[in-house]
Amino acid sequence: MRRIASIFLILCAIVAAGLIGPGGDAKAQGKQGTTQDHAIQSEVQAAAKKYGVPEKLLLAMGYVNSRWEMPPVSPYKKGNPDARGTYGVMQLAQNPSQNTLGEAAKLTGISEKKLEMNRAANIRGAAAVLSRMQGKNKPSSVEGWYRTVAKYGGGSVYADQVFQTLEQGASTKTSSGEQVRISPQPGVKPQATYSPQSGSRADYRRARWYGTNGNNYTPANRPHDLKINKIVIHVTQSSWGSAINWFKDPRAQASAHYVIRSRDGFIGQSVREHNIAWHAGNWNYNQHSIGIEHEGYVNNPKWFTNAMYHSSARLVAHLCRKYHIPINRKHIIGHYQVPGSDHTDPGRYWNWHKYMRLIRHYAGAHHRKLVYQQIVDNSSSRFQASKHWGHSHWSKLRHGSGYRFARPKSVSDPAKFYMKVPRTARYAVYAWWPADSGYNSRAPIGVKTTSGFRWVHVNQRKNGGHWVRLGTFRMPKGKARRIMVSRWTSGKGLIIADAVMIRRYR
Ligand SMILES: [Zn+2]
């Protein structure tokens, strides 16, 4: 037994020796697996000293990248936004755009495998790459490294995130019990050299528009050409800033519509909702969904902050309402639920129960159960209009096979939809029309309520091809309660009568 034990020890020693690359020293070996309060600090110190990179900068980068937790290895995969090909606490990269991993191996003499897996080696590799990018002149202050950090992280959005961390300070405790503290550096400011394209607003008013490269998504005209009926939840496996930068990179071949930051729930938009982002790794799912990335890693619950859950749930509630997506787990899904996906995100630490509850909360009344719905199209026997209303099927944005149109005139000649109202209650009323610049800018639609007809005016030059909510109305019980489209208006252009819908929620 003793002999076996000693052979085992010798083998271990050989294996350990083999792990130390030509450039590896005792510190780079690290003490993986042991709980050491100052291990990160000393690993950073050693790397900073050897390559002349500010220690604080490395600490802030590691914090932004990974909260100082070694992330799972994630090789680059085309069409998967959270498989960027980045490694370790310092996110050395190997993808069609960058090969800082390979470069680090060359500069340090440490193998790529070890740079991926060993924290101390990973830090050394990053320090070597940063030093090489900065060139011979090493600035005395950390501010002088801004452009280099931007280059390392694929753009200034990342650099701003690092410099904001330096400005505000940060502190975290890793799962192995190591404490990392970065004291605030009030003089260090994010430089915000990147400004979103002027005049470009995000589709969602709480988001900021960043955009993406034309190589990373498919233009479309959703929801007119393709229905949007799913939300896919992702986790970036990287910092927020590098995800935003990545989607702007012409070589990424991946994107998502929105990216949410962990610390404060801040939302960046990369792809327009009407376009198809490349996020699900499944063309059918991409076509019909909106992809939302959340900053963090599937193996570390710390990233999933309250601020992020709330901000994301509010966005999803808004999207569900906008595109009539039911709020349930069949329509709001994780990347792991996409057929053919080998991704696990958002992973086991994502609190679906809390998240769905928050979405329902933010969706307010709209999450309530639909108990009654009736749609009446102009082709139905429940529709009636005089001969002054012409027939057309010209616009592709129509509901059903055709629609009716009439010129505006100060006459009482409405098109009438007869609705079956099962009980006196409040109903949400919707109308559908194909939009065209030649249609009416102020088409009057009247709804029979318990206190007579209530009229709303709609702009039929816009919002064509989907249900537009006119409001909620208390409608009296009856087998043929009218919703009418009138010709009597000051608005110009043809008045359209296509389809209406009433809904009651409990
Ligand atoms: Zn994903």
Short mmCIF file of C-alpha atoms and ligand atoms in Angstrom, two decimals:
data_model
loop_
_atom_site.label_atom_id
_atom_site.label_comp_id
_atom_site.label_asym_id
_atom_site.label_seq_id
_atom_site.Cartn_x
_atom_site.Cartn_y
_atom_site.Cartn_z
CA MET A 1 0.00 0.00 0.00
CA ARG A 2 2.77 2.41 0.93
CA ARG A 3 4.52 1.73 -2.33
CA ILE A 4 1.37 2.51 -4.29
CA ALA A 5 0.99 5.71 -2.31
CA SER A 6 4.51 6.87 -3.06
CA ILE A 7 4.15 6.08 -6.77
CA PHE A 8 0.98 8.10 -6.70
CA LEU A 9 2.84 11.02 -5.14
CA ILE A 10 5.58 10.87 -7.76
CA LEU A 11 2.97 10.82 -10.53
CA CYS A 12 1.29 13.84 -9.01
CA ALA A 13 4.58 15.69 -8.94
CA ILE A 14 5.20 14.91 -12.62
CA VAL A 15 1.71 16.03 -13.55
CA ALA A 16 2.15 19.23 -11.57
CA ALA A 17 5.53 19.91 -13.17
CA GLY A 18 4.01 19.36 -16.60
CA LEU A 19 1.41 22.00 -15.88
CA ILE A 20 4.00 24.69 -15.38
CA GLY A 21 4.70 26.14 -18.76
CA PRO A 22 8.13 27.45 -19.77
CA GLY A 23 7.26 30.95 -18.55
CA GLY A 24 5.37 29.84 -15.47
CA ASP A 25 6.75 30.68 -12.08
CA ALA A 26 5.63 29.71 -8.60
CA LYS A 27 3.07 32.48 -8.42
CA ALA A 28 1.56 31.69 -11.80
CA GLN A 29 1.00 28.16 -10.55
CA GLY A 30 -1.37 29.61 -7.99
CA LYS A 31 -2.92 27.64 -5.23
CA GLN A 32 -6.07 26.48 -6.92
CA GLY A 33 -8.58 24.83 -4.70
CA THR A 34 -7.28 26.32 -1.46
CA THR A 35 -8.97 29.20 0.28
CA GLN A 36 -6.57 32.06 0.43
CA ASP A 37 -7.63 35.53 1.29
CA HIS A 38 -4.97 37.29 -0.67
CA ALA A 39 -4.43 34.87 -3.53
CA ILE A 40 -6.10 37.11 -6.13
CA GLN A 41 -4.27 40.14 -4.84
CA SER A 42 -0.89 38.43 -5.08
CA GLU A 43 -1.60 36.95 -8.49
CA VAL A 44 -2.58 40.39 -9.78
CA GLN A 45 0.43 42.02 -8.12
CA ALA A 46 2.84 39.57 -9.72
CA ALA A 47 1.33 40.00 -13.21
CA ALA A 48 1.14 43.79 -12.88
CA LYS A 49 4.77 44.03 -11.80
CA LYS A 50 6.10 41.71 -14.50
CA TYR A 51 4.34 43.50 -17.39
CA GLY A 52 4.09 47.08 -16.10
CA VAL A 53 0.30 47.21 -16.04
CA PRO A 54 -1.51 49.08 -13.20
CA GLU A 55 -2.71 46.65 -10.56
CA LYS A 56 -5.98 48.53 -10.09
CA LEU A 57 -6.73 48.23 -13.75
CA LEU A 58 -6.36 44.45 -13.70
CA LEU A 59 -8.51 44.26 -10.57
CA ALA A 60 -11.28 46.36 -12.15
CA MET A 61 -11.16 44.38 -15.39
CA GLY A 62 -11.43 41.08 -13.56
CA TYR A 63 -14.35 42.44 -11.59
CA VAL A 64 -16.21 43.64 -14.71
CA ASN A 65 -15.38 40.47 -16.65
CA SER A 66 -16.22 37.82 -14.13
CA ARG A 67 -16.64 39.20 -10.57
CA TRP A 68 -13.36 37.32 -10.01
CA GLU A 69 -14.94 33.91 -10.45
CA MET A 70 -13.42 31.55 -13.02
CA PRO A 71 -16.22 31.22 -15.62
CA PRO A 72 -16.97 28.01 -17.52
CA VAL A 73 -15.03 27.61 -20.76
CA SER A 74 -17.14 28.81 -23.68
CA PRO A 75 -15.66 28.29 -27.17
CA TYR A 76 -16.86 30.50 -30.02
CA LYS A 77 -20.01 29.34 -31.77
CA LYS A 78 -21.47 31.13 -34.77
CA GLY A 79 -25.03 32.35 -34.20
CA ASN A 80 -24.81 32.00 -30.44
CA PRO A 81 -24.37 35.39 -28.80
CA ASP A 82 -23.32 33.89 -25.47
CA ALA A 83 -20.58 31.73 -26.98
CA ARG A 84 -18.05 34.44 -27.75
CA GLY A 85 -14.97 32.29 -27.31
CA THR A 86 -13.65 33.91 -24.15
CA TYR A 87 -11.69 32.38 -21.32
CA GLY A 88 -11.07 32.96 -17.67
CA VAL A 89 -11.41 35.90 -15.30
CA MET A 90 -9.64 38.16 -17.78
CA GLN A 91 -11.69 36.96 -20.75
CA LEU A 92 -8.84 36.19 -23.10
CA ALA A 93 -10.55 35.73 -26.45
CA GLN A 94 -10.26 33.33 -29.36
CA ASN A 95 -12.85 34.01 -32.05
CA PRO A 96 -12.99 35.25 -35.66
CA SER A 97 -12.32 38.78 -34.44
CA GLN A 98 -9.62 38.42 -31.81
CA ASN A 99 -7.02 35.96 -30.64
CA THR A 100 -5.74 37.41 -27.38
CA LEU A 101 -5.57 33.86 -26.00
CA GLY A 102 -3.08 32.80 -28.67
CA GLU A 103 -1.20 36.05 -28.27
CA ALA A 104 -0.96 35.57 -24.50
CA ALA A 105 0.43 32.09 -25.05
CA LYS A 106 3.13 33.48 -27.33
CA LEU A 107 4.02 36.35 -25.00
CA THR A 108 4.15 34.32 -21.78
CA GLY A 109 5.13 30.89 -23.01
CA ILE A 110 2.20 29.43 -21.08
CA SER A 111 0.04 26.95 -23.01
CA GLU A 112 -3.41 28.06 -24.24
CA LYS A 113 -4.98 25.25 -22.22
CA LYS A 114 -3.41 26.52 -19.02
CA LEU A 115 -4.30 30.14 -19.80
CA GLU A 116 -7.91 28.99 -20.11
CA MET A 117 -8.06 26.97 -16.92
CA ASN A 118 -5.61 28.48 -14.44
CA ARG A 119 -6.53 31.80 -12.91
CA ALA A 120 -3.01 33.07 -12.17
CA ALA A 121 -1.89 32.14 -15.69
CA ASN A 122 -4.98 33.83 -17.13
CA ILE A 123 -4.15 37.08 -15.31
CA ARG A 124 -0.53 36.95 -16.45
CA GLY A 125 -1.62 36.34 -20.03
CA ALA A 126 -3.96 39.33 -19.97
CA ALA A 127 -1.31 41.58 -18.44
CA ALA A 128 1.13 40.55 -21.16
CA VAL A 129 -1.41 41.30 -23.91
CA LEU A 130 -2.36 44.68 -22.40
CA SER A 131 1.29 45.60 -22.08
CA ARG A 132 1.96 44.71 -25.71
CA MET A 133 -1.13 46.66 -26.87
CA GLN A 134 -0.06 49.72 -24.89
CA GLY A 135 3.40 49.70 -26.43
CA LYS A 136 6.69 50.86 -24.98
CA ASN A 137 5.41 54.01 -23.28
CA LYS A 138 3.56 53.02 -20.15
CA PRO A 139 1.48 55.93 -18.81
CA SER A 140 1.96 56.76 -15.15
CA SER A 141 -1.75 57.13 -14.49
CA VAL A 142 -4.46 54.55 -15.08
CA GLU A 143 -6.40 56.98 -17.34
CA GLY A 144 -3.67 56.63 -19.96
CA TRP A 145 -4.72 53.00 -20.47
CA TYR A 146 -8.25 53.77 -21.67
CA ARG A 147 -7.70 53.10 -25.38
CA THR A 148 -5.82 49.92 -24.65
CA VAL A 149 -8.63 48.62 -22.45
CA ALA A 150 -11.13 49.50 -25.20
CA LYS A 151 -9.04 47.57 -27.71
CA TYR A 152 -8.75 44.60 -25.39
CA GLY A 153 -12.52 44.48 -24.71
CA GLY A 154 -13.61 45.05 -28.30
CA GLY A 155 -14.65 48.70 -27.89
CA SER A 156 -15.16 51.68 -25.64
CA VAL A 157 -18.43 50.43 -24.12
CA TYR A 158 -16.33 47.86 -22.29
CA ALA A 159 -13.65 50.41 -21.34
CA ASP A 160 -16.33 52.69 -19.92
CA GLN A 161 -17.64 49.86 -17.78
CA VAL A 162 -14.11 49.23 -16.42
CA PHE A 163 -13.44 52.91 -15.79
CA GLN A 164 -16.81 53.38 -14.12
CA THR A 165 -15.88 50.52 -11.78
CA LEU A 166 -12.60 52.28 -10.99
CA GLU A 167 -14.41 55.55 -10.35
CA GLN A 168 -17.05 54.06 -8.07
CA GLY A 169 -15.03 51.27 -6.51
CA ALA A 170 -16.26 47.73 -6.05
CA SER A 171 -16.06 44.81 -3.73
CA THR A 172 -16.91 41.15 -4.05
CA LYS A 173 -16.34 37.87 -2.30
CA THR A 174 -15.73 34.83 -4.48
CA SER A 175 -17.35 31.46 -3.90
CA SER A 176 -14.02 30.23 -2.47
CA GLY A 177 -14.15 33.02 0.10
CA GLU A 178 -11.62 35.41 -1.41
CA GLN A 179 -12.34 39.08 -0.86
CA VAL A 180 -11.57 41.55 -3.64
CA ARG A 181 -11.78 45.28 -2.96
CA ILE A 182 -11.24 48.13 -5.38
CA SER A 183 -11.29 51.49 -3.59
CA PRO A 184 -13.03 54.32 -5.49
CA GLN A 185 -10.75 56.44 -7.67
CA PRO A 186 -12.72 59.69 -7.89
CA GLY A 187 -10.42 61.16 -10.54
CA VAL A 188 -10.92 58.29 -12.97
CA LYS A 189 -13.89 58.84 -15.24
CA PRO A 190 -15.48 56.76 -17.96
CA GLN A 191 -14.63 58.63 -21.13
CA ALA A 192 -17.79 57.75 -23.05
CA THR A 193 -15.98 58.26 -26.32
CA TYR A 194 -18.62 56.06 -27.85
CA SER A 195 -21.85 57.89 -28.52
CA PRO A 196 -24.83 56.02 -29.88
CA GLN A 197 -25.75 57.14 -33.40
CA SER A 198 -27.36 60.51 -32.99
CA GLY A 199 -31.10 60.55 -33.41
CA SER A 200 -31.41 56.79 -33.01
CA ARG A 201 -33.75 55.96 -30.23
CA ALA A 202 -34.30 52.55 -28.77
CA ASP A 203 -37.61 50.82 -29.49
CA TYR A 204 -38.21 50.66 -25.75
CA ARG A 205 -38.11 53.97 -23.95
CA ARG A 206 -36.09 52.69 -20.98
CA ALA A 207 -33.33 51.34 -23.22
CA ARG A 208 -30.42 52.99 -24.98
CA TRP A 209 -29.72 52.25 -28.62
CA TYR A 210 -26.26 50.87 -29.46
CA GLY A 211 -26.93 49.05 -32.71
CA THR A 212 -25.23 46.13 -34.37
CA ASN A 213 -23.26 45.41 -37.50
CA GLY A 214 -25.21 44.53 -40.64
CA ASN A 215 -23.45 41.15 -40.78
CA ASN A 216 -24.99 40.00 -37.51
CA TYR A 217 -28.75 39.98 -38.12
CA THR A 218 -31.43 39.56 -40.80
CA PRO A 219 -33.57 42.52 -41.81
CA ALA A 220 -37.33 41.88 -41.58
CA ASN A 221 -40.61 43.67 -41.13
CA ARG A 222 -41.98 41.95 -38.06
CA PRO A 223 -44.67 41.50 -36.90
CA HIS A 224 -46.20 42.09 -40.38
CA ASP A 225 -44.21 39.45 -42.25
CA LEU A 226 -43.39 37.19 -39.29
CA LYS A 227 -45.26 36.88 -36.05
CA ILE A 228 -43.35 37.56 -32.82
CA ASN A 229 -44.59 34.98 -30.33
CA LYS A 230 -41.64 34.19 -28.07
CA ILE A 231 -39.09 35.81 -25.79
CA VAL A 232 -35.80 33.93 -25.38
CA ILE A 233 -33.84 34.54 -22.17
CA HIS A 234 -30.03 34.37 -22.35
CA VAL A 235 -27.01 34.91 -20.15
CA THR A 236 -24.07 36.63 -21.85
CA GLN A 237 -21.16 34.62 -20.36
CA SER A 238 -19.29 37.92 -20.52
CA SER A 239 -19.51 41.48 -19.30
CA TRP A 240 -22.32 43.71 -20.52
CA GLY A 241 -19.92 46.04 -22.31
CA SER A 242 -18.17 43.30 -24.24
CA ALA A 243 -21.53 41.82 -25.31
CA ILE A 244 -22.63 45.22 -26.66
CA ASN A 245 -19.27 45.60 -28.42
CA TRP A 246 -19.39 42.05 -29.73
CA PHE A 247 -22.71 42.61 -31.52
CA LYS A 248 -21.15 45.63 -33.25
CA ASP A 249 -18.27 43.50 -34.48
CA PRO A 250 -18.70 42.51 -38.16
CA ARG A 251 -17.15 39.11 -37.43
CA ALA A 252 -19.43 38.13 -34.55
CA GLN A 253 -22.16 36.42 -36.62
CA ALA A 254 -24.41 36.68 -33.56
CA SER A 255 -26.61 39.24 -31.86
CA ALA A 256 -29.52 39.77 -29.49
CA HIS A 257 -32.15 42.50 -29.37
CA TYR A 258 -31.49 43.67 -25.81
CA VAL A 259 -28.63 43.32 -23.30
CA ILE A 260 -29.29 44.00 -19.60
CA ARG A 261 -26.55 45.04 -17.16
CA SER A 262 -26.29 43.28 -13.81
CA ARG A 263 -25.30 46.13 -11.49
CA ASP A 264 -28.19 48.47 -12.24
CA GLY A 265 -30.49 46.78 -14.78
CA PHE A 266 -29.48 49.26 -17.49
CA ILE A 267 -30.70 48.11 -20.93
CA GLY A 268 -28.84 48.44 -24.20
CA GLN A 269 -30.57 47.68 -27.49
CA SER A 270 -28.52 46.17 -30.30
CA VAL A 271 -31.09 44.97 -32.87
CA ARG A 272 -34.43 46.53 -33.83
CA GLU A 273 -37.41 44.49 -32.71
CA HIS A 274 -38.68 44.29 -36.30
CA ASN A 275 -35.42 42.65 -37.41
CA ILE A 276 -34.29 39.09 -36.75
CA ALA A 277 -31.42 38.77 -34.28
CA TRP A 278 -29.17 35.71 -34.37
CA HIS A 279 -29.42 34.45 -30.83
CA ALA A 280 -31.32 31.18 -30.53
CA GLY A 281 -29.15 29.03 -32.79
CA ASN A 282 -32.38 27.92 -34.52
CA TRP A 283 -33.68 29.81 -37.54
CA ASN A 284 -37.36 29.22 -36.86
CA TYR A 285 -36.99 30.45 -33.27
CA ASN A 286 -34.92 33.43 -34.35
CA GLN A 287 -37.60 34.45 -36.84
CA HIS A 288 -40.37 34.53 -34.27
CA SER A 289 -38.66 35.69 -31.10
CA ILE A 290 -37.00 38.55 -29.31
CA GLY A 291 -33.68 37.67 -27.65
CA ILE A 292 -32.73 39.24 -24.34
CA GLU A 293 -29.23 38.85 -22.93
CA HIS A 294 -28.47 39.20 -19.23
CA GLU A 295 -24.98 40.08 -18.07
CA GLY A 296 -23.36 37.27 -16.11
CA TYR A 297 -22.51 33.59 -16.09
CA VAL A 298 -24.76 30.60 -15.59
CA ASN A 299 -22.57 29.24 -12.78
CA ASN A 300 -22.64 32.34 -10.57
CA PRO A 301 -25.94 33.51 -9.04
CA LYS A 302 -24.42 36.84 -7.94
CA TRP A 303 -24.95 38.36 -11.35
CA PHE A 304 -28.73 37.96 -11.19
CA THR A 305 -29.45 41.07 -9.14
CA ASN A 306 -32.83 42.41 -8.14
CA ALA A 307 -32.21 45.42 -10.36
CA MET A 308 -31.70 43.11 -13.33
CA TYR A 309 -34.77 40.96 -12.65
CA HIS A 310 -36.99 44.01 -12.32
CA SER A 311 -35.64 45.79 -15.35
CA SER A 312 -35.87 42.66 -17.51
CA ALA A 313 -39.37 41.75 -16.30
CA ARG A 314 -40.60 45.23 -17.06
CA LEU A 315 -39.18 45.04 -20.58
CA VAL A 316 -40.72 41.61 -21.17
CA ALA A 317 -44.11 42.75 -19.84
CA HIS A 318 -43.97 45.61 -22.33
CA LEU A 319 -43.05 43.30 -25.21
CA CYS A 320 -45.78 40.79 -24.33
CA ARG A 321 -48.34 43.53 -24.38
CA LYS A 322 -47.03 45.04 -27.59
CA TYR A 323 -46.95 41.75 -29.55
CA HIS A 324 -49.78 39.89 -27.77
CA ILE A 325 -47.43 37.25 -26.39
CA PRO A 326 -49.02 35.16 -23.62
CA ILE A 327 -47.18 35.42 -20.31
CA ASN A 328 -46.27 31.81 -19.64
CA ARG A 329 -43.27 29.50 -19.84
CA LYS A 330 -44.23 28.26 -23.30
CA HIS A 331 -43.73 31.72 -24.72
CA ILE A 332 -41.10 33.14 -22.38
CA ILE A 333 -38.37 30.54 -22.61
CA GLY A 334 -34.73 29.96 -21.76
CA HIS A 335 -32.14 29.45 -24.48
CA TYR A 336 -31.89 25.86 -23.21
CA GLN A 337 -35.50 25.24 -24.31
CA VAL A 338 -34.77 26.01 -27.96
CA PRO A 339 -34.83 22.75 -29.97
CA GLY A 340 -31.34 21.70 -30.97
CA SER A 341 -29.65 23.97 -28.45
CA ASP A 342 -26.84 22.65 -26.27
CA HIS A 343 -26.85 25.86 -24.23
CA THR A 344 -27.92 25.81 -20.61
CA ASP A 345 -28.64 29.51 -20.12
CA PRO A 346 -30.03 31.11 -18.13
CA GLY A 347 -29.05 28.12 -15.96
CA ARG A 348 -30.08 26.72 -12.62
CA TYR A 349 -29.53 29.94 -10.64
CA TRP A 350 -32.05 31.89 -12.69
CA ASN A 351 -35.15 32.29 -10.55
CA TRP A 352 -37.95 31.65 -13.03
CA HIS A 353 -40.63 31.78 -10.37
CA LYS A 354 -39.59 35.24 -9.24
CA TYR A 355 -39.08 36.40 -12.83
CA MET A 356 -42.51 35.29 -14.10
CA ARG A 357 -44.17 36.82 -11.04
CA LEU A 358 -42.45 40.14 -11.77
CA ILE A 359 -43.46 40.02 -15.44
CA ARG A 360 -47.08 39.48 -14.43
CA HIS A 361 -46.77 42.29 -11.93
CA TYR A 362 -45.46 44.73 -14.54
CA ALA A 363 -47.95 43.56 -17.14
CA GLY A 364 -50.70 44.67 -14.75
CA ALA A 365 -54.19 43.97 -15.95
CA HIS A 366 -52.96 42.49 -19.20
CA HIS A 367 -51.78 39.29 -17.65
CA ARG A 368 -55.28 38.51 -16.43
CA LYS A 369 -56.93 35.50 -17.88
CA LEU A 370 -58.70 35.97 -21.16
CA VAL A 371 -62.28 34.74 -20.66
CA TYR A 372 -63.99 35.93 -23.81
CA GLN A 373 -62.95 36.95 -27.28
CA GLN A 374 -64.83 37.63 -30.48
CA ILE A 375 -63.42 38.72 -33.82
CA VAL A 376 -65.69 40.00 -36.59
CA ASP A 377 -64.19 40.42 -40.04
CA ASN A 378 -65.88 42.39 -42.85
CA SER A 379 -66.44 39.09 -44.68
CA SER A 380 -68.69 37.90 -41.83
CA SER A 381 -72.50 37.95 -41.83
CA ARG A 382 -72.11 40.05 -38.67
CA PHE A 383 -70.83 42.89 -40.85
CA GLN A 384 -73.01 45.32 -42.76
CA ALA A 385 -72.21 48.29 -45.00
CA SER A 386 -73.93 50.22 -47.79
CA LYS A 387 -72.94 50.05 -51.47
CA HIS A 388 -70.83 53.17 -50.95
CA TRP A 389 -68.28 50.99 -49.22
CA GLY A 390 -66.06 49.42 -51.89
CA HIS A 391 -64.33 46.03 -51.70
CA SER A 392 -60.56 45.61 -51.83
CA HIS A 393 -57.92 43.03 -51.19
CA TRP A 394 -55.03 45.13 -52.42
CA SER A 395 -53.04 45.60 -49.19
CA LYS A 396 -51.14 42.64 -47.76
CA LEU A 397 -51.66 44.12 -44.30
CA ARG A 398 -55.37 43.25 -44.41
CA HIS A 399 -57.15 40.97 -41.95
CA GLY A 400 -58.60 37.93 -43.74
CA SER A 401 -59.14 38.02 -47.48
CA GLY A 402 -60.21 41.62 -48.00
CA TYR A 403 -61.47 44.90 -46.56
CA ARG A 404 -63.96 47.68 -47.28
CA PHE A 405 -63.28 51.34 -47.98
CA ALA A 406 -65.28 54.56 -48.37
CA ARG A 407 -64.60 58.22 -49.03
CA PRO A 408 -65.02 60.58 -46.10
CA LYS A 409 -68.36 62.43 -46.23
CA SER A 410 -70.57 64.21 -43.72
CA VAL A 411 -73.28 61.58 -43.90
CA SER A 412 -74.53 58.88 -41.60
CA ASP A 413 -73.40 55.81 -43.51
CA PRO A 414 -71.29 53.75 -41.12
CA ALA A 415 -69.92 50.27 -41.65
CA LYS A 416 -71.26 48.12 -38.81
CA PHE A 417 -69.79 45.16 -36.95
CA TYR A 418 -72.38 43.34 -34.80
CA MET A 419 -70.75 41.93 -31.68
CA LYS A 420 -72.11 39.27 -29.39
CA VAL A 421 -71.71 40.58 -25.83
CA PRO A 422 -72.38 37.71 -23.38
CA ARG A 423 -72.67 39.92 -20.28
CA THR A 424 -72.53 43.56 -19.32
CA ALA A 425 -68.88 44.15 -18.46
CA ARG A 426 -65.73 46.00 -19.49
CA TYR A 427 -64.30 44.80 -22.80
CA ALA A 428 -61.01 45.66 -24.43
CA VAL A 429 -61.81 46.72 -27.98
CA TYR A 430 -59.36 46.37 -30.89
CA ALA A 431 -59.48 47.28 -34.54
CA TRP A 432 -57.41 46.05 -37.48
CA TRP A 433 -56.77 47.92 -40.72
CA PRO A 434 -54.17 47.80 -43.47
CA ALA A 435 -52.15 51.05 -43.33
CA ASP A 436 -51.37 53.19 -46.35
CA SER A 437 -50.44 56.84 -46.87
CA GLY A 438 -53.67 57.27 -48.86
CA TYR A 439 -55.88 56.16 -45.98
CA ASN A 440 -57.64 58.31 -43.42
CA SER A 441 -55.70 60.13 -40.74
CA ARG A 442 -58.73 60.43 -38.43
CA ALA A 443 -61.09 57.53 -39.00
CA PRO A 444 -63.92 57.56 -36.40
CA ILE A 445 -64.74 54.28 -34.70
CA GLY A 446 -67.74 54.12 -32.37
CA VAL A 447 -68.30 51.48 -29.68
CA LYS A 448 -71.70 50.78 -28.12
CA THR A 449 -71.36 51.25 -24.34
CA THR A 450 -73.78 51.30 -21.39
CA SER A 451 -73.79 55.10 -21.78
CA GLY A 452 -74.29 55.36 -25.53
CA PHE A 453 -71.73 55.37 -28.33
CA ARG A 454 -68.19 56.34 -27.53
CA TRP A 455 -66.01 57.48 -30.43
CA VAL A 456 -62.27 57.25 -30.94
CA HIS A 457 -60.29 58.43 -33.95
CA VAL A 458 -57.54 56.31 -35.44
CA ASN A 459 -54.81 57.13 -37.94
CA GLN A 460 -55.11 54.51 -40.66
CA ARG A 461 -51.90 55.64 -42.34
CA LYS A 462 -50.03 53.91 -39.53
CA ASN A 463 -50.14 50.77 -37.39
CA GLY A 464 -51.50 48.57 -40.15
CA GLY A 465 -51.54 44.80 -40.08
CA HIS A 466 -52.04 44.15 -36.40
CA TRP A 467 -54.58 44.63 -33.67
CA VAL A 468 -54.68 48.17 -32.31
CA ARG A 469 -56.21 48.58 -28.89
CA LEU A 470 -58.84 51.34 -28.84
CA GLY A 471 -59.41 51.18 -25.09
CA THR A 472 -61.73 49.43 -22.65
CA PHE A 473 -65.45 50.07 -22.79
CA ARG A 474 -68.34 48.95 -20.64
CA MET A 475 -70.57 47.21 -23.16
CA PRO A 476 -74.16 46.14 -22.48
CA LYS A 477 -75.18 42.50 -22.83
CA GLY A 478 -76.73 41.79 -26.23
CA LYS A 479 -76.57 39.56 -29.30
CA ALA A 480 -75.72 42.35 -31.76
CA ARG A 481 -73.95 45.28 -30.16
CA ARG A 482 -72.51 47.58 -32.75
CA ILE A 483 -68.97 48.78 -33.36
CA MET A 484 -69.11 51.24 -36.25
CA VAL A 485 -66.69 52.91 -38.61
CA SER A 486 -68.05 56.28 -39.66
CA ARG A 487 -67.38 58.31 -42.84
CA TRP A 488 -67.99 61.59 -41.01
CA THR A 489 -64.56 63.07 -40.33
CA SER A 490 -62.30 66.04 -40.99
CA GLY A 491 -59.47 63.60 -41.76
CA LYS A 492 -58.35 63.08 -45.34
CA GLY A 493 -58.06 59.78 -47.23
CA LEU A 494 -60.06 56.59 -47.59
CA ILE A 495 -61.74 55.20 -44.50
CA ILE A 496 -61.10 51.51 -43.95
CA ALA A 497 -63.37 48.92 -42.28
CA ASP A 498 -61.53 45.60 -41.96
CA ALA A 499 -61.99 43.75 -38.65
CA VAL A 500 -62.69 44.37 -34.98
CA MET A 501 -62.18 42.31 -31.84
CA ILE A 502 -63.51 42.45 -28.29
CA ARG A 503 -61.90 40.75 -25.33
CA ARG A 504 -62.81 40.33 -21.69
CA TYR A 505 -60.23 39.49 -19.02
CA ARG A 506 -60.78 38.21 -15.51
ZN ZN B 1 -28.11 31.96 -24.86
#
